[in-house]
Amino acid sequence: MAEKRRRLIAGNWKMNGLRDDGLSLAVQIARRGPTLKIPALDLLICPPATLVSLVVQAVAGSPIAVGGQDCHANASGAHTGDISAPMLADLGCRYVIVGHSERRADHGETDSRVRAKAAAAHAAGLVAVICIGESLAQRDTGQTLDVIAGQLAGSLPQSASQANTVVAYEPVWAIGSGRNATVEQVGEAHAAIRRTLLERVAGGGAVRLLYGGSVKPNNAKQLFAVPDVDGALVGGASLKADDFLAIAAAVPS
Ligand code: 13P
């Protein structure tokens, strides 16, 4: 029997937003999100660290969850500028993104570093949203499935379970490019990721799998119809309440 998984639409605001914009966006999502009335749908927003507190307060009392965009592998210590998973949990976060391709590229994060971060998230009681995805050169040379299987195997900690882990497939070439992967490409990648999850995680059939990369209101519906796509990790379109909510509204009810 196919697993019935809750859907998740997550907004990754990246390094965008000052307090006024962030507050107004969070308030709109908290107010309008619950009116979508799609059963078994979770909404998550991941603001920059500077806005986490403000956003947690803005969505308080609503079902909207808040997450960080990264965490350090250690719980505390001499790591100037970093933020730990317990710090995010302390602010009211329930999720944290780890291993986003922008962090892998900008900060040289390796699979083993991502795995340590995900383990730290789990230890702090957070759900880790583990990101993987191939570059254009890797796709063009036919390495996509090997690359994502390797990234996933390397980035999943022992502590991963269906309750504390979400996997986001984000082809690097589709991020911020306006060029999203085709439904065939997404279907093939998600099926391969599901196979790895079934091998490596107890209850791997229940781990939620998101697609990310130029998800917009006009392509969300077709992406959500792909088997093993349980939602989206949305960048640019998550900065406009109308677009983010339109993407959420495209989730099949
Ligand atoms: P875009 O939706 O802007 O392509 O970003 C996707 C992404 O990186 C989400 O984490």
Coordinates of C-alpha atoms and ligand atoms in Angstrom, one line a residue:
M1 CA 0.0 0.0 0.0
A2 CA 1.3 3.5 -0.9
E3 CA 2.3 5.6 2.1
K4 CA 0.0 8.5 2.9
R5 CA 2.3 11.4 3.8
R6 CA 1.3 14.9 4.9
R7 CA 2.2 17.6 2.3
L8 CA 4.7 20.3 3.2
I9 CA 5.1 23.7 1.5
A10 CA 8.2 25.4 2.8
G11 CA 9.3 29.0 2.1
N12 CA 13.1 29.6 2.1
W13 CA 13.4 33.4 2.3
K14 CA 17.2 33.1 2.0
M15 CA 19.1 36.4 2.7
N16 CA 16.0 38.6 2.1
G17 CA 13.9 40.8 4.3
L18 CA 14.2 43.5 6.9
R19 CA 11.9 43.6 9.8
D20 CA 9.0 45.4 8.2
D21 CA 8.8 43.2 5.1
G22 CA 9.3 40.0 7.1
L23 CA 6.7 40.9 9.6
S24 CA 4.1 41.8 7.0
L25 CA 4.8 38.6 5.0
A26 CA 4.6 36.4 8.0
V27 CA 1.4 38.0 9.2
Q28 CA -0.3 37.5 5.8
I29 CA 0.8 33.9 5.6
A30 CA -0.4 33.2 9.2
R31 CA -3.8 34.9 8.4
R32 CA -4.5 33.4 5.0
G33 CA -2.7 30.1 5.1
P34 CA -5.3 28.4 7.4
T35 CA -8.1 29.5 5.0
L36 CA -6.8 27.2 2.3
K37 CA -8.5 24.3 4.0
I38 CA -6.4 21.6 2.3
P39 CA -6.3 18.6 4.6
A40 CA -2.9 17.2 5.8
L41 CA -1.0 20.3 4.6
D42 CA 1.8 21.8 6.6
L43 CA 3.2 25.3 5.9
L44 CA 6.7 26.3 6.9
I45 CA 8.5 29.5 6.6
C46 CA 12.3 29.8 7.0
P47 CA 13.3 33.5 7.4
P48 CA 16.9 34.7 7.8
A49 CA 18.2 34.2 11.4
T50 CA 17.7 37.9 12.2
L51 CA 13.9 37.6 11.7
V52 CA 13.3 34.2 13.3
S53 CA 12.1 35.7 16.6
L54 CA 9.9 38.2 15.0
V55 CA 8.3 35.7 12.6
V56 CA 7.7 33.2 15.5
Q57 CA 5.8 35.9 17.3
A58 CA 3.9 36.9 14.2
V59 CA 2.7 33.4 13.5
A60 CA 2.0 32.4 17.1
G61 CA -1.4 30.8 17.4
S62 CA -1.5 29.8 13.8
P63 CA -0.5 26.4 12.4
I64 CA 2.4 27.9 10.4
A65 CA 5.8 26.4 11.5
V66 CA 9.0 28.4 11.5
G67 CA 12.5 27.0 10.6
G68 CA 16.1 28.2 10.4
Q69 CA 18.1 28.1 7.2
D70 CA 21.2 26.5 8.7
C71 CA 22.6 25.4 12.0
H72 CA 26.1 24.5 13.3
A73 CA 26.9 20.9 14.1
N74 CA 27.8 21.8 17.7
A75 CA 25.3 22.9 20.4
S76 CA 27.5 25.8 21.6
G77 CA 31.0 27.0 21.6
A78 CA 33.6 29.2 19.9
H79 CA 32.1 29.5 16.4
T80 CA 31.7 33.2 15.7
G81 CA 28.7 34.1 13.6
D82 CA 27.2 30.6 13.7
I83 CA 23.9 29.6 15.2
S84 CA 23.2 26.3 16.9
A85 CA 20.2 24.0 16.6
P86 CA 19.3 24.4 20.3
M87 CA 19.3 28.2 19.8
L88 CA 16.8 27.8 16.9
A89 CA 14.7 25.5 19.0
D90 CA 14.8 27.9 21.9
L91 CA 13.4 30.6 19.6
G92 CA 10.4 28.4 18.7
C93 CA 11.7 26.9 15.4
R94 CA 10.5 23.4 14.6
Y95 CA 12.6 22.8 11.5
V96 CA 16.0 23.7 10.0
I97 CA 17.2 23.5 6.5
V98 CA 20.7 21.9 6.2
G99 CA 22.9 21.3 3.2
H100 CA 21.3 23.8 0.9
S101 CA 23.3 24.0 -2.4
E102 CA 24.0 27.7 -1.7
R103 CA 25.7 26.7 1.6
R104 CA 27.5 23.8 0.0
A105 CA 28.8 26.3 -2.6
D106 CA 29.3 29.4 -0.5
H107 CA 30.7 27.7 2.6
G108 CA 32.2 24.6 1.2
E109 CA 29.8 22.3 3.1
T110 CA 30.5 18.6 2.5
D111 CA 28.1 15.7 3.0
S112 CA 29.7 14.8 6.2
R113 CA 29.3 18.3 7.6
V114 CA 25.7 18.3 6.5
R115 CA 25.2 15.0 8.2
A116 CA 26.6 16.4 11.5
K117 CA 24.3 19.4 11.2
A118 CA 21.3 17.2 10.6
A119 CA 22.3 15.1 13.6
A120 CA 22.6 18.3 15.7
A121 CA 19.1 19.3 14.5
H122 CA 17.7 16.0 15.6
A123 CA 19.4 16.2 19.0
A124 CA 17.7 19.6 19.5
G125 CA 14.3 18.2 18.6
L126 CA 14.2 19.8 15.2
V127 CA 13.1 18.4 11.9
A128 CA 16.1 18.6 9.5
V129 CA 15.2 19.5 5.9
I130 CA 18.2 17.9 4.1
C131 CA 18.9 19.4 0.6
I132 CA 20.5 17.5 -2.2
G133 CA 20.8 18.2 -6.0
E134 CA 23.0 17.9 -9.0
S135 CA 24.8 20.6 -10.9
L136 CA 24.1 21.2 -14.6
A137 CA 27.5 19.7 -15.5
Q138 CA 26.6 16.6 -13.5
R139 CA 23.2 16.3 -15.2
D140 CA 24.7 16.9 -18.7
T141 CA 27.2 14.0 -18.1
G142 CA 24.5 11.6 -16.9
Q143 CA 25.6 11.5 -13.3
T144 CA 22.4 12.8 -11.7
L145 CA 21.1 9.7 -10.0
D146 CA 24.5 8.7 -8.7
V147 CA 25.2 12.2 -7.4
I148 CA 22.0 12.5 -5.5
A149 CA 22.2 9.0 -4.1
G150 CA 25.7 9.7 -2.9
Q151 CA 24.7 13.1 -1.4
L152 CA 21.8 11.5 0.4
A153 CA 23.7 8.6 1.8
G154 CA 26.4 10.9 3.0
S155 CA 24.1 13.5 4.5
L156 CA 21.7 11.3 6.4
P157 CA 22.6 10.8 10.0
Q158 CA 21.9 7.6 11.9
S159 CA 19.3 9.5 13.9
A160 CA 17.2 10.1 10.8
S161 CA 13.5 9.0 11.0
Q162 CA 10.3 9.7 9.2
A163 CA 9.4 12.1 12.0
N164 CA 12.5 14.2 12.1
T165 CA 13.7 14.3 8.5
V166 CA 12.5 15.8 5.2
V167 CA 14.5 15.5 2.0
A168 CA 14.5 18.3 -0.5
Y169 CA 15.6 17.6 -4.1
E170 CA 16.8 20.8 -5.6
P171 CA 18.7 20.6 -8.9
V172 CA 21.2 23.4 -8.6
W173 CA 20.6 24.5 -12.2
A174 CA 16.9 25.0 -11.5
I175 CA 17.4 27.3 -8.4
G176 CA 16.6 30.9 -9.1
S177 CA 16.9 30.3 -12.8
G178 CA 13.2 30.2 -13.8
R179 CA 14.0 26.8 -15.3
N180 CA 12.4 24.1 -13.3
A181 CA 13.0 20.4 -13.8
T182 CA 10.5 18.6 -16.0
V183 CA 8.0 16.3 -14.4
E184 CA 9.9 13.3 -15.8
Q185 CA 13.2 14.5 -14.3
V186 CA 11.6 15.2 -10.9
G187 CA 9.8 11.8 -11.0
E188 CA 13.0 9.9 -11.8
A189 CA 15.0 11.7 -9.1
H190 CA 12.3 11.3 -6.4
A191 CA 11.8 7.7 -7.1
A192 CA 15.6 7.1 -6.8
I193 CA 15.6 9.1 -3.5
R194 CA 12.7 7.1 -2.2
R195 CA 14.6 3.9 -2.9
T196 CA 17.6 5.2 -0.9
L197 CA 15.4 6.2 1.9
L198 CA 13.7 2.8 2.0
E199 CA 17.2 1.2 2.3
R200 CA 18.6 3.5 4.9
V201 CA 15.9 4.9 7.1
A202 CA 13.4 2.9 9.2
G203 CA 10.1 4.1 7.9
G204 CA 11.8 5.6 4.9
G205 CA 8.5 5.3 2.9
A206 CA 7.0 7.9 5.2
V207 CA 9.8 10.5 4.9
R208 CA 8.6 13.6 3.1
L209 CA 10.3 14.5 -0.2
L210 CA 10.1 18.1 -1.5
Y211 CA 11.0 19.4 -4.9
G212 CA 12.7 22.8 -5.1
G213 CA 13.9 25.0 -8.0
S214 CA 11.8 27.7 -9.6
V215 CA 8.5 26.4 -8.2
K216 CA 5.9 29.0 -9.1
P217 CA 2.1 29.2 -9.0
N218 CA 1.9 28.3 -12.7
N219 CA 4.0 25.1 -12.4
A220 CA 3.2 23.8 -8.9
K221 CA 0.1 21.8 -9.8
Q222 CA 1.9 19.6 -12.3
L223 CA 4.9 19.1 -10.0
F224 CA 2.6 18.1 -7.1
A225 CA 1.0 15.4 -9.4
V226 CA 4.3 13.6 -9.6
P227 CA 4.5 10.5 -7.4
D228 CA 6.7 10.9 -4.4
V229 CA 6.6 14.7 -4.5
D230 CA 5.2 15.6 -1.1
G231 CA 5.5 19.4 -1.5
A232 CA 7.9 22.1 -2.3
L233 CA 10.8 24.1 -1.0
V234 CA 10.2 27.5 -2.5
G235 CA 12.7 30.4 -2.8
G236 CA 11.8 33.5 -4.8
A237 CA 8.1 32.8 -4.9
S238 CA 8.0 32.5 -1.1
L239 CA 8.7 36.2 -0.7
K240 CA 5.3 37.2 -2.0
A241 CA 2.3 36.0 0.1
D242 CA 0.1 35.7 -2.9
D243 CA 2.5 33.4 -4.8
F244 CA 3.5 31.3 -1.8
L245 CA -0.2 30.7 -0.9
A246 CA -1.1 30.0 -4.5
I247 CA 1.6 27.3 -4.6
A248 CA 0.1 25.9 -1.4
A249 CA -3.3 26.0 -2.9
A250 CA -2.1 23.8 -5.8
V251 CA -1.6 20.9 -3.4
P252 CA -4.2 18.3 -4.3
S253 CA -6.8 18.0 -1.6
Ligands
13P1 P1 13.9 29.4 -6.2 O1 12.4 28.9 -5.9 O2 14.0 30.8 -6.1 O3 14.4 28.8 -7.4 O4 14.8 28.8 -5.0 C1 14.7 27.4 -4.7 C2 15.5 27.2 -3.4 O5 16.7 27.2 -3.4 C3 14.7 26.9 -2.2 O6 15.6 26.4 -1.2

